Every structure is written in structure tokens, then in C-alpha cells.
CSV table of C-alpha atoms and ligand atoms in Angstrom, one decimal:
chain,number,residue,atom,x,y,z
A,1,MET,CA,22.1,65.8,100.9
A,2,ASP,CA,24.6,67.8,98.8
A,3,LEU,CA,23.6,68.9,95.3
A,4,GLN,CA,27.0,70.4,94.5
A,5,PHE,CA,29.5,68.3,92.5
A,6,THR,CA,32.7,67.5,94.4
A,7,PRO,CA,36.1,68.6,92.9
A,8,GLU,CA,36.7,65.0,91.7
A,9,GLU,CA,33.3,65.0,90.0
A,10,LEU,CA,34.1,68.4,88.3
A,11,ALA,CA,37.4,67.0,87.2
A,12,PHE,CA,35.6,64.0,85.7
A,13,ARG,CA,33.2,66.4,83.9
A,14,ASP,CA,36.2,68.2,82.4
A,15,GLU,CA,37.6,64.8,81.2
A,16,VAL,CA,34.3,64.0,79.5
A,17,ARG,CA,34.2,67.4,77.9
A,18,SER,CA,37.7,67.0,76.5
A,19,PHE,CA,36.9,63.6,75.2
A,20,LEU,CA,33.8,64.8,73.5
A,21,LYS,CA,35.6,67.8,72.0
A,22,ALA,CA,38.3,65.5,70.6
A,23,GLU,CA,36.2,62.5,69.5
A,24,LEU,CA,32.7,63.5,68.6
A,25,PRO,CA,32.7,64.1,64.8
A,26,GLU,CA,31.3,67.6,64.1
A,27,GLN,CA,29.1,66.4,61.2
A,28,MET,CA,27.4,63.9,63.6
A,29,ALA,CA,26.8,66.6,66.3
A,30,HIS,CA,25.4,68.9,63.6
A,31,LYS,CA,22.9,66.3,62.6
A,32,VAL,CA,21.8,65.7,66.2
A,33,ARG,CA,21.5,69.4,67.1
A,34,ASN,CA,19.4,70.0,64.1
A,35,GLY,CA,17.2,66.9,64.3
A,36,LEU,CA,18.5,65.5,61.0
A,37,GLN,CA,18.4,61.8,60.1
A,38,LEU,CA,21.2,59.7,61.6
A,39,SER,CA,22.3,56.8,59.4
A,40,LYS,CA,22.9,53.3,60.7
A,41,GLN,CA,26.6,54.0,60.0
A,42,ASP,CA,26.5,57.1,62.3
A,43,MET,CA,25.0,55.1,65.1
A,44,GLU,CA,27.6,52.3,64.7
A,45,GLN,CA,30.4,54.8,64.5
A,46,TRP,CA,29.6,56.5,67.8
A,47,HIS,CA,29.0,53.1,69.5
A,48,ALA,CA,32.6,52.1,68.3
A,49,ILE,CA,34.1,55.4,69.5
A,50,LEU,CA,32.7,54.9,73.0
A,51,ASN,CA,33.7,51.2,73.1
A,52,GLN,CA,37.2,52.1,72.1
A,53,ARG,CA,37.4,54.5,75.1
A,54,GLY,CA,35.8,51.9,77.5
A,55,TRP,CA,32.8,54.2,78.2
A,56,LEU,CA,30.2,52.4,76.2
A,57,ALA,CA,28.7,50.0,78.8
A,58,ASN,CA,28.8,52.6,81.6
A,59,HIS,CA,26.2,50.8,83.7
A,60,TRP,CA,27.7,47.3,83.4
A,61,PRO,CA,29.9,45.8,86.1
A,62,GLU,CA,33.6,46.2,85.5
A,63,GLN,CA,34.1,42.4,85.0
A,64,TYR,CA,31.9,42.6,81.8
A,65,GLY,CA,33.5,45.7,80.4
A,66,GLY,CA,31.9,48.6,82.4
A,67,PRO,CA,34.1,51.5,83.6
A,68,GLY,CA,33.1,51.2,87.2
A,69,TRP,CA,31.3,54.5,87.5
A,70,GLY,CA,28.8,55.5,90.2
A,71,ALA,CA,25.4,57.2,89.7
A,72,VAL,CA,26.9,60.7,89.7
A,73,GLN,CA,29.5,59.9,87.0
A,74,LYS,CA,26.8,58.3,84.8
A,75,PHE,CA,24.6,61.3,85.2
A,76,ILE,CA,27.5,63.7,84.3
A,77,PHE,CA,28.5,61.6,81.3
A,78,GLU,CA,25.0,61.4,79.9
A,79,HIS,CA,24.3,65.1,80.5
A,80,GLU,CA,27.5,66.2,78.8
A,81,CYS,CA,26.8,63.9,75.9
A,82,ALA,CA,23.3,65.4,75.4
A,83,LEU,CA,24.7,69.0,75.6
A,84,ALA,CA,27.5,68.1,73.1
A,85,GLY,CA,24.9,66.6,70.6
A,86,THR,CA,26.1,63.0,70.6
A,87,PRO,CA,23.8,60.4,68.9
A,88,ARG,CA,21.8,58.4,71.4
A,89,ILE,CA,23.3,55.0,71.9
A,90,VAL,CA,20.9,52.4,70.5
A,91,PRO,CA,19.7,51.0,73.9
A,92,PHE,CA,18.3,47.5,73.0
A,93,GLY,CA,21.5,45.4,73.4
A,94,LEU,CA,23.5,47.6,75.7
A,95,SER,CA,20.9,49.0,78.1
A,96,MET,CA,18.1,46.4,78.0
A,97,LEU,CA,19.3,42.9,77.1
A,98,GLY,CA,22.9,43.4,78.6
A,99,PRO,CA,21.7,43.9,82.2
A,100,VAL,CA,19.2,41.0,81.9
A,101,LEU,CA,21.9,38.6,80.7
A,102,ILE,CA,24.3,39.8,83.4
A,103,LYS,CA,21.7,39.1,86.1
A,104,TYR,CA,19.8,36.1,84.7
A,105,GLY,CA,21.8,34.6,81.7
A,106,SER,CA,23.9,31.4,81.8
A,107,GLU,CA,27.7,31.7,81.8
A,108,GLU,CA,27.6,30.5,78.1
A,109,GLN,CA,25.1,33.2,77.2
A,110,LYS,CA,27.1,35.9,79.0
A,111,SER,CA,30.4,35.0,77.4
A,112,TYR,CA,28.9,34.7,73.9
A,113,TRP,CA,26.5,37.6,73.7
A,114,LEU,CA,28.0,40.4,75.9
A,115,PRO,CA,31.2,40.9,73.9
A,116,ARG,CA,29.1,40.9,70.7
A,117,ILE,CA,27.0,43.7,72.1
A,118,LEU,CA,30.1,45.7,72.9
A,119,ASN,CA,31.8,45.2,69.6
A,120,GLY,CA,28.6,45.8,67.6
A,121,ALA,CA,28.6,42.3,66.0
A,122,ASP,CA,24.8,42.1,66.8
A,123,TRP,CA,22.2,44.8,66.5
A,124,TRP,CA,19.4,43.9,68.9
A,125,CYS,CA,15.7,45.0,68.9
A,126,GLN,CA,13.0,44.7,71.5
A,127,GLY,CA,10.1,42.3,70.8
A,128,TYR,CA,7.8,43.1,73.7
A,129,SER,CA,4.7,44.9,72.4
A,130,GLU,CA,2.0,43.2,70.3
A,131,PRO,CA,-1.3,44.5,68.8
A,132,GLY,CA,-3.4,44.5,72.0
A,133,SER,CA,-0.5,44.0,74.4
A,134,GLY,CA,1.2,47.3,75.1
A,135,SER,CA,0.3,48.7,78.5
A,136,ASP,CA,-1.2,45.3,79.3
A,137,LEU,CA,2.1,43.6,78.4
A,138,ALA,CA,1.4,40.4,80.4
A,139,SER,CA,-1.3,39.5,77.8
A,140,VAL,CA,1.3,38.7,75.0
A,141,LYS,CA,0.0,36.0,72.7
A,142,THR,CA,3.1,35.1,70.6
A,143,THR,CA,3.6,31.4,71.4
A,144,ALA,CA,6.7,29.3,71.7
A,145,VAL,CA,6.1,25.5,71.7
A,146,ARG,CA,8.9,23.1,72.7
A,147,ASP,CA,9.8,20.6,70.1
A,148,GLY,CA,12.9,18.6,71.0
A,149,GLU,CA,15.9,21.0,71.1
A,150,HIS,CA,13.9,23.9,69.6
A,151,TYR,CA,11.0,26.2,70.3
A,152,ILE,CA,8.6,26.8,67.4
A,153,VAL,CA,7.5,30.5,67.6
A,154,ASN,CA,4.3,31.9,66.0
A,155,GLY,CA,2.8,35.3,66.4
A,156,GLN,CA,3.4,39.0,65.9
A,157,LYS,CA,5.3,41.9,67.6
A,158,THR,CA,4.8,45.5,66.8
A,159,TRP,CA,6.4,49.0,67.2
A,160,THR,CA,9.7,47.3,66.9
A,161,THR,CA,12.1,50.3,66.9
A,162,LEU,CA,15.0,50.0,64.3
A,163,GLY,CA,14.1,46.4,63.7
A,164,GLN,CA,15.0,47.0,60.0
A,165,HIS,CA,18.6,47.2,61.1
A,166,ALA,CA,18.6,44.3,63.6
A,167,ASN,CA,19.9,40.8,63.2
A,168,MET,CA,18.6,39.7,66.7
A,169,ILE,CA,15.4,40.3,68.6
A,170,PHE,CA,14.7,39.5,72.3
A,171,CYS,CA,11.1,38.4,72.7
A,172,LEU,CA,8.5,37.8,75.4
A,173,VAL,CA,6.7,34.6,74.3
A,174,ARG,CA,3.9,32.5,75.8
A,175,THR,CA,5.1,29.1,76.8
A,176,ASN,CA,2.1,28.2,79.1
A,177,ARG,CA,-1.5,29.2,78.5
A,178,GLU,CA,-3.0,27.2,81.4
A,179,VAL,CA,-1.7,29.5,84.2
A,180,LYS,CA,-2.1,33.2,85.2
A,181,ALA,CA,-0.9,35.4,82.4
A,182,GLN,CA,2.4,36.5,84.1
A,183,GLN,CA,3.4,32.9,85.0
A,184,GLY,CA,3.3,31.6,81.4
A,185,ILE,CA,5.8,34.0,79.7
A,186,SER,CA,9.4,33.2,78.7
A,187,PHE,CA,12.3,35.4,77.4
A,188,LEU,CA,13.7,34.1,74.1
A,189,LEU,CA,16.5,35.3,71.9
A,190,VAL,CA,15.6,35.0,68.2
A,191,ASP,CA,17.9,35.3,65.2
A,192,MET,CA,16.0,37.5,62.7
A,193,ASN,CA,17.6,35.7,59.7
A,194,THR,CA,15.8,32.4,60.7
A,195,PRO,CA,13.2,31.3,58.0
A,196,GLY,CA,9.7,32.5,59.0
A,197,VAL,CA,10.7,35.9,60.4
A,198,GLU,CA,9.3,38.8,58.4
A,199,VAL,CA,9.8,42.5,59.1
A,200,ARG,CA,7.3,45.1,57.8
A,201,PRO,CA,7.8,48.9,58.1
A,202,ILE,CA,5.4,51.2,59.9
A,203,ILE,CA,5.7,54.8,58.6
A,204,THR,CA,5.0,57.3,61.4
A,205,LEU,CA,3.4,60.8,61.4
A,206,ASP,CA,6.8,62.4,60.7
A,207,GLY,CA,7.2,60.3,57.5
A,208,GLU,CA,10.0,58.3,59.1
A,209,HIS,CA,10.7,54.6,59.0
A,210,GLU,CA,11.7,54.0,62.7
A,211,VAL,CA,9.3,51.3,63.8
A,212,ASN,CA,8.2,48.0,62.4
A,213,GLU,CA,5.9,45.0,62.7
A,214,VAL,CA,7.7,41.6,63.1
A,215,PHE,CA,5.9,38.4,62.1
A,216,PHE,CA,6.9,34.9,63.2
A,217,THR,CA,5.6,31.8,61.3
A,218,ASP,CA,6.9,28.5,62.6
A,219,VAL,CA,10.2,30.0,63.5
A,220,LYS,CA,12.7,27.4,64.9
A,221,VAL,CA,14.7,28.8,67.9
A,222,PRO,CA,17.3,26.7,69.7
A,223,VAL,CA,16.4,25.9,73.4
A,224,ALA,CA,19.8,27.3,74.2
A,225,ASN,CA,18.4,30.8,73.4
A,226,LEU,CA,16.0,30.7,76.4
A,227,VAL,CA,17.2,33.2,79.0
A,228,GLY,CA,16.8,31.9,82.6
A,229,GLU,CA,14.0,29.5,83.3
A,230,GLU,CA,11.0,28.7,81.1
A,231,ASN,CA,7.8,30.6,82.3
A,232,LYS,CA,9.9,33.1,84.4
A,233,GLY,CA,10.2,35.7,81.7
A,234,TRP,CA,7.9,38.2,83.4
A,235,THR,CA,10.4,38.7,86.2
A,236,TYR,CA,13.2,39.3,83.6
A,237,ALA,CA,10.9,41.6,81.5
A,238,LYS,CA,10.1,43.8,84.5
A,239,TYR,CA,13.8,44.0,85.4
A,240,LEU,CA,14.6,45.2,81.9
A,241,LEU,CA,11.9,47.9,82.1
A,242,THR,CA,13.6,49.4,85.1
A,243,TYR,CA,16.7,49.9,82.9
A,244,GLU,CA,14.5,51.3,80.0
A,245,ARG,CA,13.3,54.0,82.4
A,246,THR,CA,16.8,54.9,83.6
A,247,ASN,CA,17.8,58.5,82.8
A,248,ILE,CA,14.4,58.9,81.1
A,249,ALA,CA,14.1,62.6,82.4
A,250,GLY,CA,16.6,63.5,79.7
A,251,VAL,CA,17.6,66.8,81.4
A,252,GLY,CA,20.6,67.3,79.0
A,253,PHE,CA,18.4,67.0,75.9
A,254,SER,CA,16.0,69.6,77.3
A,255,VAL,CA,18.8,72.0,78.2
A,256,ALA,CA,20.1,71.7,74.7
A,257,GLY,CA,16.6,72.1,73.3
A,258,LEU,CA,15.9,75.2,75.4
A,259,GLU,CA,19.2,76.8,74.1
A,260,LYS,CA,18.1,76.2,70.6
A,261,LEU,CA,14.6,77.5,71.2
A,262,LYS,CA,15.9,80.7,72.7
A,263,LEU,CA,18.2,81.2,69.7
A,264,VAL,CA,15.4,80.8,67.2
A,265,ALA,CA,13.0,83.0,69.3
A,266,ASP,CA,15.6,85.8,69.3
A,267,ARG,CA,16.0,85.6,65.5
A,268,VAL,CA,12.3,85.4,64.5
A,269,GLN,CA,10.6,88.7,64.2
A,270,CYS,CA,7.0,89.3,65.5
A,271,ASN,CA,5.4,92.7,65.1
A,272,GLY,CA,8.7,94.3,64.5
A,273,LYS,CA,10.5,92.8,67.5
A,274,PRO,CA,12.1,89.5,68.4
A,275,LEU,CA,9.5,86.8,69.2
A,276,SER,CA,11.3,86.2,72.5
A,277,LYS,CA,10.0,89.7,73.6
A,278,ASP,CA,6.4,88.8,72.8
A,279,PRO,CA,4.6,88.6,76.2
A,280,LEU,CA,2.6,85.5,75.5
A,281,PHE,CA,5.5,83.6,74.0
A,282,ALA,CA,7.9,84.8,76.7
A,283,ALA,CA,5.5,83.6,79.4
A,284,ARG,CA,5.4,80.1,77.9
A,285,LEU,CA,9.2,80.1,77.5
A,286,ALA,CA,9.7,81.2,81.1
A,287,LYS,CA,7.3,78.5,82.4
A,288,VAL,CA,9.1,75.7,80.6
A,289,GLU,CA,12.5,77.0,81.8
A,290,ILE,CA,11.3,77.1,85.4
A,291,ASP,CA,9.9,73.6,85.1
A,292,LEU,CA,13.2,72.4,83.7
A,293,GLU,CA,15.2,74.1,86.5
A,294,ASN,CA,12.9,72.3,89.1
A,295,MET,CA,13.3,69.0,87.3
A,296,LYS,CA,17.1,69.3,87.3
A,297,THR,CA,17.0,69.7,91.0
A,298,THR,CA,14.7,66.8,91.5
A,299,ASN,CA,16.9,64.7,89.2
A,300,LEU,CA,20.0,65.6,91.2
A,301,ARG,CA,18.2,64.8,94.4
A,302,VAL,CA,17.4,61.3,93.1
A,303,ILE,CA,21.0,60.8,91.9
A,304,ALA,CA,22.3,61.9,95.3
A,305,ALA,CA,19.9,59.4,97.0
A,306,VAL,CA,21.0,56.6,94.7
A,307,ALA,CA,24.7,57.5,95.2
A,308,GLY,CA,24.0,57.1,98.9
A,309,GLY,CA,22.7,53.6,98.4
A,310,GLY,CA,19.0,54.3,97.9
A,311,VAL,CA,16.8,52.9,95.2
A,312,PRO,CA,14.6,55.2,93.1
A,313,GLY,CA,10.9,54.4,93.5
A,314,ALA,CA,8.1,56.6,92.3
A,315,GLU,CA,10.7,59.2,91.5
A,316,SER,CA,11.6,57.4,88.2
A,317,SER,CA,7.9,57.7,87.2
A,318,MET,CA,7.7,61.4,88.2
A,319,LEU,CA,10.9,62.2,86.2
A,320,LYS,CA,9.5,60.3,83.2
A,321,ILE,CA,6.3,62.3,83.2
A,322,LYS,CA,7.9,65.7,83.8
A,323,GLY,CA,10.9,65.1,81.6
A,324,THR,CA,8.8,64.0,78.6
A,325,GLU,CA,6.3,66.8,79.1
A,326,ILE,CA,9.1,69.4,79.1
A,327,ARG,CA,10.7,68.0,75.9
A,328,GLN,CA,7.3,67.9,74.2
A,329,GLU,CA,6.6,71.5,75.2
A,330,LEU,CA,10.0,72.7,74.0
A,331,LEU,CA,9.3,71.2,70.6
A,332,SER,CA,5.8,72.6,70.5
A,333,LEU,CA,7.3,76.1,71.2
A,334,LEU,CA,10.0,75.6,68.6
A,335,ARG,CA,7.3,74.7,66.0
A,336,ARG,CA,5.3,77.8,67.1
A,337,ALA,CA,8.3,80.0,66.7
A,338,MET,CA,8.9,78.8,63.2
A,339,GLY,CA,5.3,79.6,62.3
A,340,PRO,CA,4.4,78.7,58.7
A,341,TYR,CA,7.9,77.4,58.0
A,342,ALA,CA,7.4,74.5,60.3
A,343,ALA,CA,3.9,73.7,58.9
A,344,PRO,CA,4.5,71.5,55.9
A,345,PHE,CA,6.2,68.2,56.1
A,346,ILE,CA,9.1,68.3,53.7
A,347,GLU,CA,10.8,64.9,53.3
A,348,GLU,CA,14.1,66.5,52.1
A,349,ALA,CA,14.2,68.6,55.2
A,350,MET,CA,15.5,65.6,57.2
A,351,GLN,CA,18.6,65.4,55.0
A,352,ALA,CA,21.7,67.3,56.0
A,353,GLY,CA,22.3,70.4,53.8
A,354,TYR,CA,18.7,71.4,53.3
A,355,ASP,CA,18.2,75.1,54.0
A,356,GLN,CA,15.0,76.9,53.0
A,357,SER,CA,14.2,78.6,56.3
A,358,PRO,CA,14.3,82.3,57.1
A,359,ILE,CA,16.2,81.4,60.3
A,360,GLY,CA,19.3,80.6,58.3
A,361,ASP,CA,19.9,77.0,59.5
A,362,GLU,CA,18.4,73.6,59.2
A,363,ALA,CA,16.6,73.7,62.5
A,364,ALA,CA,13.4,75.2,61.0
A,365,ALA,CA,13.0,72.6,58.4
A,366,THR,CA,12.9,69.7,60.9
A,367,ALA,CA,10.8,71.4,63.5
A,368,ALA,CA,7.5,69.9,62.4
A,369,ALA,CA,8.9,66.4,61.8
A,370,GLN,CA,10.6,66.4,65.3
A,371,TYR,CA,7.4,67.7,66.9
A,372,PHE,CA,5.5,64.8,65.5
A,373,ASN,CA,8.3,62.2,66.2
A,374,TYR,CA,8.5,63.2,69.9
A,375,ARG,CA,4.9,62.5,70.6
A,376,LYS,CA,6.2,59.0,71.2
A,377,LEU,CA,8.1,60.1,74.4
A,378,SER,CA,4.9,60.0,76.5
A,379,ILE,CA,3.9,56.6,75.1
A,380,PHE,CA,6.9,54.3,75.1
A,381,GLY,CA,8.8,53.0,78.2
A,382,GLY,CA,5.4,52.7,79.9
A,383,SER,CA,3.0,55.5,78.9
A,384,ASN,CA,2.7,58.6,81.2
A,385,GLU,CA,-0.8,57.5,82.3
A,386,ILE,CA,0.6,54.2,83.4
A,387,GLN,CA,3.4,56.1,85.3
A,388,LYS,CA,0.6,58.0,87.1
A,389,ASN,CA,-1.0,54.7,88.1
A,390,ILE,CA,2.4,53.6,89.5
A,391,ILE,CA,2.8,56.8,91.5
A,392,SER,CA,-0.6,56.6,92.9
A,393,LYS,CA,0.0,53.0,94.0
A,394,MET,CA,3.5,53.7,95.5
A,395,ILE,CA,2.8,57.0,97.2
A,396,LEU,CA,-0.9,57.2,97.8
A,397,GLY,CA,-1.4,53.4,98.2
A,398,LEU,CA,-4.4,53.5,95.9
B,1,LIG,C1,7.7,55.2,68.6
B,1,LIG,C2,7.4,54.0,69.4
B,1,LIG,C3,8.5,53.1,69.5
B,1,LIG,C4,8.3,51.9,70.3
B,1,LIG,N1,9.3,50.9,70.3
B,1,LIG,C5,9.0,49.7,70.9
B,1,LIG,C6,10.0,48.6,70.7
B,1,LIG,O1,11.1,48.8,70.2
B,1,LIG,N2,9.6,47.5,71.3
B,1,LIG,C7,8.5,47.2,71.9
B,1,LIG,O2,8.2,46.1,72.4
B,1,LIG,N3,7.5,48.2,72.0
B,1,LIG,C8,7.8,49.4,71.5
B,1,LIG,N4,6.8,50.4,71.6
B,1,LIG,C9,5.5,50.1,72.2
B,1,LIG,C10,5.2,50.9,73.5
B,1,LIG,O3,5.9,50.3,74.6
B,1,LIG,C11,3.7,50.8,73.6
B,1,LIG,O4,3.2,51.7,72.6
B,1,LIG,C12,3.2,51.3,75.0
B,1,LIG,O5,3.6,50.4,76.0
B,1,LIG,C13,1.7,51.6,75.0
B,1,LIG,O6,1.0,50.5,74.5
B,1,LIG,P1,-0.1,50.5,73.3
B,1,LIG,O7,0.5,51.3,72.2
B,1,LIG,O8,-0.6,49.2,73.1
B,1,LIG,O9,-1.2,51.4,73.9
B,1,LIG,P2,-2.4,51.0,74.9
B,1,LIG,O10,-1.8,50.2,76.0
B,1,LIG,O11,-3.5,50.4,74.1
B,1,LIG,O12,-2.8,52.4,75.5
B,1,LIG,C14,-3.6,53.3,74.8
B,1,LIG,C15,-3.9,54.5,75.7
B,1,LIG,O13,-4.6,54.1,76.9
B,1,LIG,C16,-3.9,54.4,78.1
B,1,LIG,N5,-4.0,53.3,79.1
B,1,LIG,C17,-3.8,52.0,78.9
B,1,LIG,N6,-4.0,51.3,80.0
B,1,LIG,C18,-4.3,52.2,81.0
B,1,LIG,C19,-4.5,52.1,82.4
B,1,LIG,N7,-4.5,51.0,83.0
B,1,LIG,N8,-4.8,53.3,83.0
B,1,LIG,C20,-4.8,54.5,82.4
B,1,LIG,N9,-4.5,54.6,81.1
B,1,LIG,C21,-4.3,53.5,80.4
B,1,LIG,C22,-2.4,54.6,77.6
B,1,LIG,O14,-1.7,55.4,78.5
B,1,LIG,C23,-2.6,55.1,76.2
B,1,LIG,O15,-2.8,56.5,76.3
B,1,LIG,C24,7.0,51.7,70.9
B,1,LIG,C25,6.0,52.6,70.8
B,1,LIG,C26,6.2,53.8,70.1
B,1,LIG,C27,5.1,54.8,70.0
């Protein structure tokens, strides 16, 4: 196992860096680095820039528009993007539905929907979770009843991220109630402009409107929008989740977060000296840095195994747990470093240009909101407790 990049991989890294330097708008990177709100337009613009370069669907096969990269190139690209402060690509169409359609969709579905994901014609959201069906996803209750050439859908989805921007939602629906839960689920594509679809906002702890509830009342969905076979949706759902957990360690985000934290801790004064020199704070800082270094090595080890033809097993779950714990600890320390300036929630603080902090940049103002927002990391994509169950089953056989 070789954890060093080859000369070709280093050349690729330089190519990615040059591209980011030339194409990533500074105003966008400034927003990302300081945890400021990204508009729908920002997200669409970055999507279009990557699509133009042919690097948007970097995990799709070349025949559908992927660049033909291997695991190491994907890792380098995502790492460099995080360091440069690119917006996160909205994953629902590109990273979740796309791979499912490529593997299980009909030729008509592939040729219609995949180009629309790439050119941004559709904004997809994910209709998996329901009240009472999160970790226990197989218990979904939203029903789809066949009526001629349509399904009639009734029920409710929840926690639908960015559903307020979406025109399409992929849903897990119950098509058979008589069989074991997993065997009666189908995977359906629903146009959100169909009569009977209603989106209601959920405002989270940080004051943001990021997630929603989506209600379906007698919604007519063409049978052509069924992916794969009726009642086989659980297989497709699980396949999608493996993509949801890809690159979940987010090493690049943590490296960028650590840099920012160190900068702030050097500037803030504590008993007449920089906070970074305070023994208690310095000890926590050192611990998270060591954890991050260890996780980087583990992540590279997994990438090397995948590049050599292996399949990540329990390692994805380990990386999810450790990666999210590190990101949450970094934000907790950042908030601690800001002290009282990070205590109140100030709505205007999320807008670019706000500056009331003693640190002299917008980072202080968003520290509290970001701290609260990133509590979600250990919940979505399969909560960290569920990941521990997976590890115990796969490694310990419990
Ligand atoms: C910000 C955010 C965005 C989201 N976006 C989306 C989205 O776009 N689309 C979508 O479909 N869903 C989305 N989700 C939903 C997310 O996938 C679920 O919240 C998650 O699966 C947990 O389900 P739950 O909220 O129902 O909690 P529950 O499943 O009720 O879990 C509650 C607690 O019990 C623990 N627990 C549950 N079962 C077990 C067990 N067997 N063993 C040990 N501990 C257990 C959990 O770890 C958790 O701590 C989002 C969630 C959040 C917070």
C-alpha cells in the first residue's frame, strides 16, 4: 500500500488547483469560508461552471458524461475543492438519483433525466424520511396505488433538504402492504408542480430554512416515472445510500476548518495572551488536529484499497463517525474561541458584509449559527449510532 501520490496524481492536483484559481468566483469562496448564506443562484452557478469543464459528474461513467476518474482523482478533486472554499454541489440529482438511474433506470429514463441533471434543468430533492421513518426507513407509509397509467400518491415526507427550490422529488412509496416491509416499497419520481403536492418550511435551530415537510394528497404520477420494478425500491434505496455516504469523512472541510480556527485562536486574547497559548484550549486544539491527521491517513488507506479494486465496508461507517465528530468539535472550539460574540443568534450575521466582531471578519458572526447547523452531520446519511450498529455487525458479527 502506497500512501504517496504518484507524479501523475500530483500533476492532476496542480491542474485542479489552477482550474479553481481561475474559475471559482472570489465572492463565492468568501461566503463558503465564512459560513455565509449561499443563494440558489450561487449553487446553480458553481454547478454550471463544473459542468462546462466536464468535471461535474465525476463519479458517473464516461458514456453518461463522467470524466473517467479513478478513486484517487476523485479524492484529490474533492479535497482541493474543500480547501479552496467551493460551494458543495447539491447532491440529490447528481450523486444520489444519477447513479440509481444509471444502474436501474430504463433507457428512456436515462436519456431523458441524466442530461437534465447535468444541465441543471431539474432541481431534485430526496423524499425518503417520514415522521416515524428515519433510521427505520423500511417502515415508510406514503402510499402509491396503481390506477390505470398512473399511481395515486398520498402521505408525507419530512426533513426534505432544499425542497423549496426543487421541481422534482424522488420518493420511496409503499406499493404493497401485505408483504414484509422491505418487499413492498417502490422508487417513484414525482413532479413537484403536480396538483396535491405541498411544501412547508421547517426552520432549524440556526434560524435557517434549509429543510421542509412535503405533503402528497391524491397526487397523480405517471407509471413511466417508476424506477426499475414495482416493489423492488428497497434495493435501489440502499444502493443510493452507499453514494450518500461517499466522501462523508469530509477531510478537506476539516482541514479548512482547522486553519480558520487556528487563525481566530491566534487573534483572540485570553489573559493578555493569544487564546491558542492557553493550555486548556491548546490541548483541545492539539487533540482535534491529531484526530484529523489520523483520519486523513485512514481515508487515504481506504482510497488506496478502492483504487486497487477493493470495496469499502465498515470503513465508510468509521469515516462517517470520525469525520463528523471532528467537524463538530472544530465548530465547537470556534464558538468557544469567539466567546460572547458567538453567543447570540443574529439573523443579519448570515448575510455577506456583516461585521460586528472583534476578530475583524465575518467568521465570528456566523460561528453560533454554523455550530447549530452542523449538529445535523451526525444525524443524516444514517445517524452515527446506526453506523456503530453497522460496524458491530460487519466487524464483530454482533
Ligand atoms: C438537517 C437534516 C437534513 C435532512 N435531509 C433529508 C432529506 O433531504 N431527505 C430525507 O429523506 N431525509 C433527510 N433527513 C432525515 C435523516 O435521514 C433522518 O433524520 C435520519 O435518518 C434519522 O432519522 P430520524 O430523524 O427519524 O431519527 P430516529 O430514527 O427517530 O432516531 C432518533 C435517535 O435514535 C437513534 N436510533 C434510532 N434507531 C436506533 C438503533 N436501532 N440503534 C441505536 N440508535 C438508534 C438515532 O441514532 C437517533 O439518535 C435529514 C435530516 C436532517 C437533520
